[in-house]
Amino acid sequence: MYSENYRPTEQLASHEFELYFGPNHPGIEGNYALKVRLNGDQVVKITADGGYLHRGFEKLMEERLWIQNVALVPRICVPDPVPMEETYARVVEMLGGLEVPERAQWIRVMMLEMSRICAHIFTFGGNAATIGQYSNMFWGVSDRDRILDLFEEVTGARVYHMYVTPGGVRRDLPDGFLARLSQLLDYLDARLPEYEDLFFDNPVVQQRGKNVGKMTQEQALEWGVTGPNLRACGLPYDVRRNDPYLVYEQLEFDIPIEQGGDVFARMLVRRAELIQSIRILRQVIEKLHVIKGAVRRCHLPNPLAWNIPEGDAYARTESSKGELAFYAVSNGTAKPWRVHVRGPSSMHAVQVLEKLCIGQRVEDIAQIMFSLDACPPEVDR
Amino acid sequence: MVDTLIYLLIVIIKILIIMVPLMGAVAYLTLAERKVIGYMQIRIGPNRVGFYGWGQPLADAFKLMFKEIVIPQNSDYFLFFIAPMLCIAPALAAWAVIPFADGLVLSNINAGLLYILAMTSLGVYGIIIAGWASNSKYAFLGAMRSAAQIVAYEIAMGFALVGVLMAAGSLNLSEIVKAQNGSLIHWYWLPLFPLFLVYLISAVAETNRAPFDVAEGEAEIVAGFHVEYSGMLFAVFFLAEYANMILVAALASIMFLGGWLSPFQGTPLEATFAFVPGIFWFLAKTSFFLFWYLWIRATFPRYRYDQIMRLGWKVFIPITLVWIVLIGVAVLLKLPPWFV
């Protein structure tokens, strides 16, 4: 029954058996492996193994120039790359004492919120696909594609933008972009009720999602849960509000919360956040019509000899997955001495997932993982 | 001797006349599924092979035929090979008693309904044996789920058919259609409405289709019972699934929507549509149910396994039991217009 190199780590009870869930499994995002021990089809124990997607980002960054790392950071999390760029840029700005022009700050907020919409639409779709509803996934991919078109217009790239650089953004918006963005927002506004019909009001989705993968607020705080997952437990904690960065202080938006703490509540929070992101983007568009000026520092130093002063800095951002933070230490040379990435997924996909799955059925593992919005490449940097 | 041979030859030709179009229908049902669901999901579906993708089923068939059949080392060879055949044989054999139009039936036997029940129940053996013979954990989980699910829904479906039997007073499928003669409201979907719904939903569960496809739940147990199958053996499972879909759709149209009867019976339009052959109405009704199956696949996510079992045992079986009693009373009272 077992292949030659298979060695069970411990002796199983006679009524239990072990199942390898991944790294190549349709219900898993990315190359992520779960070793599941089952009793019938109930999960007794689950062990996460993120090592299949170890790409060594943190070590790589030490070998690159400060400016080269701009191209490296968005790759840490594929579906939501802008917060990575933004946080890295901000940590370098803090270390180097760089000022960001006002227009660039607003453009960054715009990019962040567009990326959040992308990621949330993708998460609905992914969550629906794990329970066998592929229509929602395709709808999500198709709507996300329109946002990617806009990203392409601004940055030249669809996913890895490398647009937010220390000291500003790479270039100004193209002509007529803001009009196209507001058209897209109107389109999304019109589309959201259809997602309600297909996904949120669907009785089967509700039956599948309610009371599955449930955690209380105390547990969430204890386990280091952040972002929409924490807000689904009833705590209105959002870095954009609690530790504002860029121009978020000047924007009006609500922090949506839900009390359930289960899979469905987490999806509801994401839906409400999507609406708030659209609201933020509308305000940003108005501001961007008014605020003119440069989008980057005029005198960027020679990147090859760009020495960042000695010191350390910590910057954090609310990404679509949770709280994302970069801690960078510089020893005054052209390369970072150490960069640490605090990715939300390393908590969500390992310790939280391992605990939430216990006692659930095998068909809910994938759903719980998607509802936590864990991003495997972010787990093992 | 010669007479027997001629008789056998005629039967074989009749079988071919049913089987060849059926296989074609199965092939094009896969294309229809991909097209219909594609448009529901804002994409186009296959459109490369042939005229607007009409060659796609042939291309798929050729691809699967020339693929290697990979046999897992520790599997049970004999059972591994026999399982797909056990799956498809009953799905095709059941067509022997399906009346396509008045008198157009391969074998007009009196116990037709019983024969159908027997054949559709046999199909689960193929799935269980496939899951067991593969010697794979995912396949095993899928087979276990499928077995439990089919037992639960077979009962609900059987009871729904008992209602039809009581209403029509016959097990012969042609007689059942004839008993619905009259008009649209004479068809059994109206007096047996709860049984009609139970049958439709159980039929989805019976064929392992979404939203009851826990036996092959893709994001959970990868492909369930046929995870280890490849090439032509996999194709046979695929054919069996679609042949079963067409079968349950045909049964639904025979038992609840009046089979080959025209929907314009008893209306002023009856004479206008008298030229349309009965088989057209039968195929139209079958296609309607098939479209419905594709539609719910695009709309509903998969039920969780324990929810499926609860629905089967605690909702459907009580509903059918109660309605059978009511039907019995109605038949005794000769309730017009159905049971006179």
PDB file of N, CA, C and O in Angstrom, chain B residues 86 89-91 93-94 97 109 111-125 150 154 157-158 161 171 206 244 247 251:
ATOM      1  N   LEU B  86     -18.638  -2.846 -15.251  1.00  0.00           N
ATOM      2  CA  LEU B  86     -19.794  -2.997 -14.365  1.00  0.00           C
ATOM      3  C   LEU B  86     -20.557  -1.686 -14.266  1.00  0.00           C
ATOM      4  O   LEU B  86     -21.745  -1.670 -13.979  1.00  0.00           O
ATOM      5  N   ALA B  89     -22.335  -1.183 -18.121  1.00  0.00           N
ATOM      6  CA  ALA B  89     -23.278  -2.175 -18.620  1.00  0.00           C
ATOM      7  C   ALA B  89     -24.706  -1.904 -18.148  1.00  0.00           C
ATOM      8  O   ALA B  89     -25.622  -1.851 -18.987  1.00  0.00           O
ATOM      9  N   PRO B  90     -24.965  -1.709 -16.855  1.00  0.00           N
ATOM     10  CA  PRO B  90     -26.352  -1.444 -16.452  1.00  0.00           C
ATOM     11  C   PRO B  90     -26.887  -0.137 -17.005  1.00  0.00           C
ATOM     12  O   PRO B  90     -28.070  -0.039 -17.340  1.00  0.00           O
ATOM     13  N   ALA B  91     -25.975   0.857 -17.146  1.00  0.00           N
ATOM     14  CA  ALA B  91     -26.438   2.145 -17.660  1.00  0.00           C
ATOM     15  C   ALA B  91     -26.971   2.000 -19.079  1.00  0.00           C
ATOM     16  O   ALA B  91     -27.911   2.681 -19.471  1.00  0.00           O
ATOM     17  N   ALA B  93     -27.900  -1.156 -20.406  1.00  0.00           N
ATOM     18  CA  ALA B  93     -28.920  -2.210 -20.446  1.00  0.00           C
ATOM     19  C   ALA B  93     -30.300  -1.659 -20.112  1.00  0.00           C
ATOM     20  O   ALA B  93     -31.308  -2.128 -20.641  1.00  0.00           O
ATOM     21  N   ALA B  94     -30.335  -0.649 -19.252  1.00  0.00           N
ATOM     22  CA  ALA B  94     -31.625  -0.114 -18.836  1.00  0.00           C
ATOM     23  C   ALA B  94     -32.401   0.466 -20.008  1.00  0.00           C
ATOM     24  O   ALA B  94     -33.624   0.580 -19.959  1.00  0.00           O
ATOM     25  N   VAL B  97     -35.871  -1.064 -22.037  1.00  0.00           N
ATOM     26  CA  VAL B  97     -37.303  -0.960 -21.777  1.00  0.00           C
ATOM     27  C   VAL B  97     -37.834   0.454 -21.933  1.00  0.00           C
ATOM     28  O   VAL B  97     -38.988   0.719 -21.642  1.00  0.00           O
ATOM     29  N   ILE B 109     -41.634  -5.148 -21.752  1.00  0.00           N
ATOM     30  CA  ILE B 109     -41.925  -6.107 -20.687  1.00  0.00           C
ATOM     31  C   ILE B 109     -42.804  -5.463 -19.631  1.00  0.00           C
ATOM     32  O   ILE B 109     -42.812  -4.238 -19.465  1.00  0.00           O
ATOM     33  N   ALA B 111     -42.648  -5.833 -16.352  1.00  0.00           N
ATOM     34  CA  ALA B 111     -41.987  -5.398 -15.119  1.00  0.00           C
ATOM     35  C   ALA B 111     -40.924  -4.352 -15.426  1.00  0.00           C
ATOM     36  O   ALA B 111     -39.869  -4.316 -14.821  1.00  0.00           O
ATOM     37  N   GLY B 112     -41.204  -3.493 -16.394  1.00  0.00           N
ATOM     38  CA  GLY B 112     -40.202  -2.528 -16.854  1.00  0.00           C
ATOM     39  C   GLY B 112     -39.625  -1.666 -15.741  1.00  0.00           C
ATOM     40  O   GLY B 112     -38.407  -1.491 -15.628  1.00  0.00           O
ATOM     41  N   LEU B 113     -40.500  -1.152 -14.893  1.00  0.00           N
ATOM     42  CA  LEU B 113     -40.051  -0.249 -13.838  1.00  0.00           C
ATOM     43  C   LEU B 113     -39.131  -0.983 -12.868  1.00  0.00           C
ATOM     44  O   LEU B 113     -38.109  -0.440 -12.423  1.00  0.00           O
ATOM     45  N   LEU B 114     -39.502  -2.219 -12.573  1.00  0.00           N
ATOM     46  CA  LEU B 114     -38.695  -3.025 -11.648  1.00  0.00           C
ATOM     47  C   LEU B 114     -37.320  -3.285 -12.246  1.00  0.00           C
ATOM     48  O   LEU B 114     -36.299  -3.198 -11.570  1.00  0.00           O
ATOM     49  N   TYR B 115     -37.320  -3.556 -13.558  1.00  0.00           N
ATOM     50  CA  TYR B 115     -36.076  -3.812 -14.280  1.00  0.00           C
ATOM     51  C   TYR B 115     -35.178  -2.574 -14.226  1.00  0.00           C
ATOM     52  O   TYR B 115     -33.977  -2.667 -13.952  1.00  0.00           O
ATOM     53  N   ILE B 116     -35.783  -1.410 -14.404  1.00  0.00           N
ATOM     54  CA  ILE B 116     -35.016  -0.155 -14.359  1.00  0.00           C
ATOM     55  C   ILE B 116     -34.390   0.009 -12.986  1.00  0.00           C
ATOM     56  O   ILE B 116     -33.194   0.334 -12.847  1.00  0.00           O
ATOM     57  N   LEU B 117     -35.197  -0.226 -11.934  1.00  0.00           N
ATOM     58  CA  LEU B 117     -34.683  -0.072 -10.567  1.00  0.00           C
ATOM     59  C   LEU B 117     -33.512  -1.015 -10.338  1.00  0.00           C
ATOM     60  O   LEU B 117     -32.483  -0.634  -9.779  1.00  0.00           O
ATOM     61  N   ALA B 118     -33.664  -2.258 -10.814  1.00  0.00           N
ATOM     62  CA  ALA B 118     -32.602  -3.242 -10.625  1.00  0.00           C
ATOM     63  C   ALA B 118     -31.332  -2.789 -11.321  1.00  0.00           C
ATOM     64  O   ALA B 118     -30.229  -2.852 -10.767  1.00  0.00           O
ATOM     65  N   MET B 119     -31.471  -2.305 -12.553  1.00  0.00           N
ATOM     66  CA  MET B 119     -30.301  -1.929 -13.339  1.00  0.00           C
ATOM     67  C   MET B 119     -29.593  -0.718 -12.738  1.00  0.00           C
ATOM     68  O   MET B 119     -28.374  -0.695 -12.625  1.00  0.00           O
ATOM     69  N   THR B 120     -30.369   0.303 -12.362  1.00  0.00           N
ATOM     70  CA  THR B 120     -29.708   1.498 -11.825  1.00  0.00           C
ATOM     71  C   THR B 120     -29.044   1.182 -10.497  1.00  0.00           C
ATOM     72  O   THR B 120     -28.042   1.795 -10.148  1.00  0.00           O
ATOM     73  N   SER B 121     -29.573   0.211  -9.746  1.00  0.00           N
ATOM     74  CA  SER B 121     -28.926  -0.129  -8.478  1.00  0.00           C
ATOM     75  C   SER B 121     -27.612  -0.855  -8.707  1.00  0.00           C
ATOM     76  O   SER B 121     -26.701  -0.759  -7.892  1.00  0.00           O
ATOM     77  N   LEU B 122     -27.516  -1.583  -9.814  1.00  0.00           N
ATOM     78  CA  LEU B 122     -26.300  -2.349 -10.073  1.00  0.00           C
ATOM     79  C   LEU B 122     -25.103  -1.439 -10.320  1.00  0.00           C
ATOM     80  O   LEU B 122     -23.969  -1.800 -10.039  1.00  0.00           O
ATOM     81  N   GLY B 123     -25.380  -0.237 -10.843  1.00  0.00           N
ATOM     82  CA  GLY B 123     -24.287   0.648 -11.223  1.00  0.00           C
ATOM     83  C   GLY B 123     -23.329   0.959 -10.100  1.00  0.00           C
ATOM     84  O   GLY B 123     -22.135   1.150 -10.313  1.00  0.00           O
ATOM     85  N   VAL B 124     -23.841   0.954  -8.861  1.00  0.00           N
ATOM     86  CA  VAL B 124     -22.992   1.337  -7.733  1.00  0.00           C
ATOM     87  C   VAL B 124     -21.878   0.324  -7.487  1.00  0.00           C
ATOM     88  O   VAL B 124     -20.819   0.660  -6.987  1.00  0.00           O
ATOM     89  N   TYR B 125     -22.113  -0.938  -7.917  1.00  0.00           N
ATOM     90  CA  TYR B 125     -21.054  -1.934  -7.716  1.00  0.00           C
ATOM     91  C   TYR B 125     -19.793  -1.538  -8.464  1.00  0.00           C
ATOM     92  O   TYR B 125     -18.682  -1.726  -7.966  1.00  0.00           O
ATOM     93  N   ILE B 150     -25.753   6.234  -2.419  1.00  0.00           N
ATOM     94  CA  ILE B 150     -26.669   5.583  -3.353  1.00  0.00           C
ATOM     95  C   ILE B 150     -27.690   4.743  -2.612  1.00  0.00           C
ATOM     96  O   ILE B 150     -28.853   4.688  -3.000  1.00  0.00           O
ATOM     97  N   GLU B 154     -31.406   5.605  -3.351  1.00  0.00           N
ATOM     98  CA  GLU B 154     -32.114   4.538  -4.054  1.00  0.00           C
ATOM     99  C   GLU B 154     -33.488   4.328  -3.409  1.00  0.00           C
ATOM    100  O   GLU B 154     -34.482   4.103  -4.090  1.00  0.00           O
ATOM    101  N   MET B 157     -35.775   7.244  -4.252  1.00  0.00           N
ATOM    102  CA  MET B 157     -36.140   7.153  -5.659  1.00  0.00           C
ATOM    103  C   MET B 157     -37.122   6.002  -5.873  1.00  0.00           C
ATOM    104  O   MET B 157     -38.121   6.141  -6.585  1.00  0.00           O
ATOM    105  N   GLY B 158     -36.847   4.881  -5.203  1.00  0.00           N
ATOM    106  CA  GLY B 158     -37.741   3.736  -5.315  1.00  0.00           C
ATOM    107  C   GLY B 158     -39.137   4.076  -4.855  1.00  0.00           C
ATOM    108  O   GLY B 158     -40.130   3.734  -5.512  1.00  0.00           O
ATOM    109  N   LEU B 161     -40.950   6.044  -7.321  1.00  0.00           N
ATOM    110  CA  LEU B 161     -41.455   5.211  -8.413  1.00  0.00           C
ATOM    111  C   LEU B 161     -42.660   4.395  -7.964  1.00  0.00           C
ATOM    112  O   LEU B 161     -43.565   4.125  -8.757  1.00  0.00           O
ATOM    113  N   LEU B 171     -46.524  -1.612 -14.103  1.00  0.00           N
ATOM    114  CA  LEU B 171     -45.077  -1.456 -14.076  1.00  0.00           C
ATOM    115  C   LEU B 171     -44.526  -1.279 -15.474  1.00  0.00           C
ATOM    116  O   LEU B 171     -43.347  -1.048 -15.655  1.00  0.00           O
ATOM    117  N   GLU B 206     -28.203  10.017  -7.605  1.00  0.00           N
ATOM    118  CA  GLU B 206     -28.006   8.664  -8.119  1.00  0.00           C
ATOM    119  C   GLU B 206     -26.924   8.626  -9.194  1.00  0.00           C
ATOM    120  O   GLU B 206     -26.176   7.673  -9.305  1.00  0.00           O
ATOM    121  N   ASN B 244     -26.013   7.456 -17.812  1.00  0.00           N
ATOM    122  CA  ASN B 244     -26.931   7.439 -16.679  1.00  0.00           C
ATOM    123  C   ASN B 244     -27.728   8.723 -16.584  1.00  0.00           C
ATOM    124  O   ASN B 244     -28.916   8.712 -16.260  1.00  0.00           O
ATOM    125  N   LEU B 247     -30.368   8.597 -19.055  1.00  0.00           N
ATOM    126  CA  LEU B 247     -31.365   7.609 -18.640  1.00  0.00           C
ATOM    127  C   LEU B 247     -32.321   8.199 -17.605  1.00  0.00           C
ATOM    128  O   LEU B 247     -33.543   8.088 -17.748  1.00  0.00           O
ATOM    129  N   LEU B 251     -36.292   8.810 -17.949  1.00  0.00           N
ATOM    130  CA  LEU B 251     -37.270   8.231 -17.015  1.00  0.00           C
ATOM    131  C   LEU B 251     -38.152   9.327 -16.431  1.00  0.00           C
ATOM    132  O   LEU B 251     -39.369   9.149 -16.289  1.00  0.00           O
TER     133      LEU B 251
END
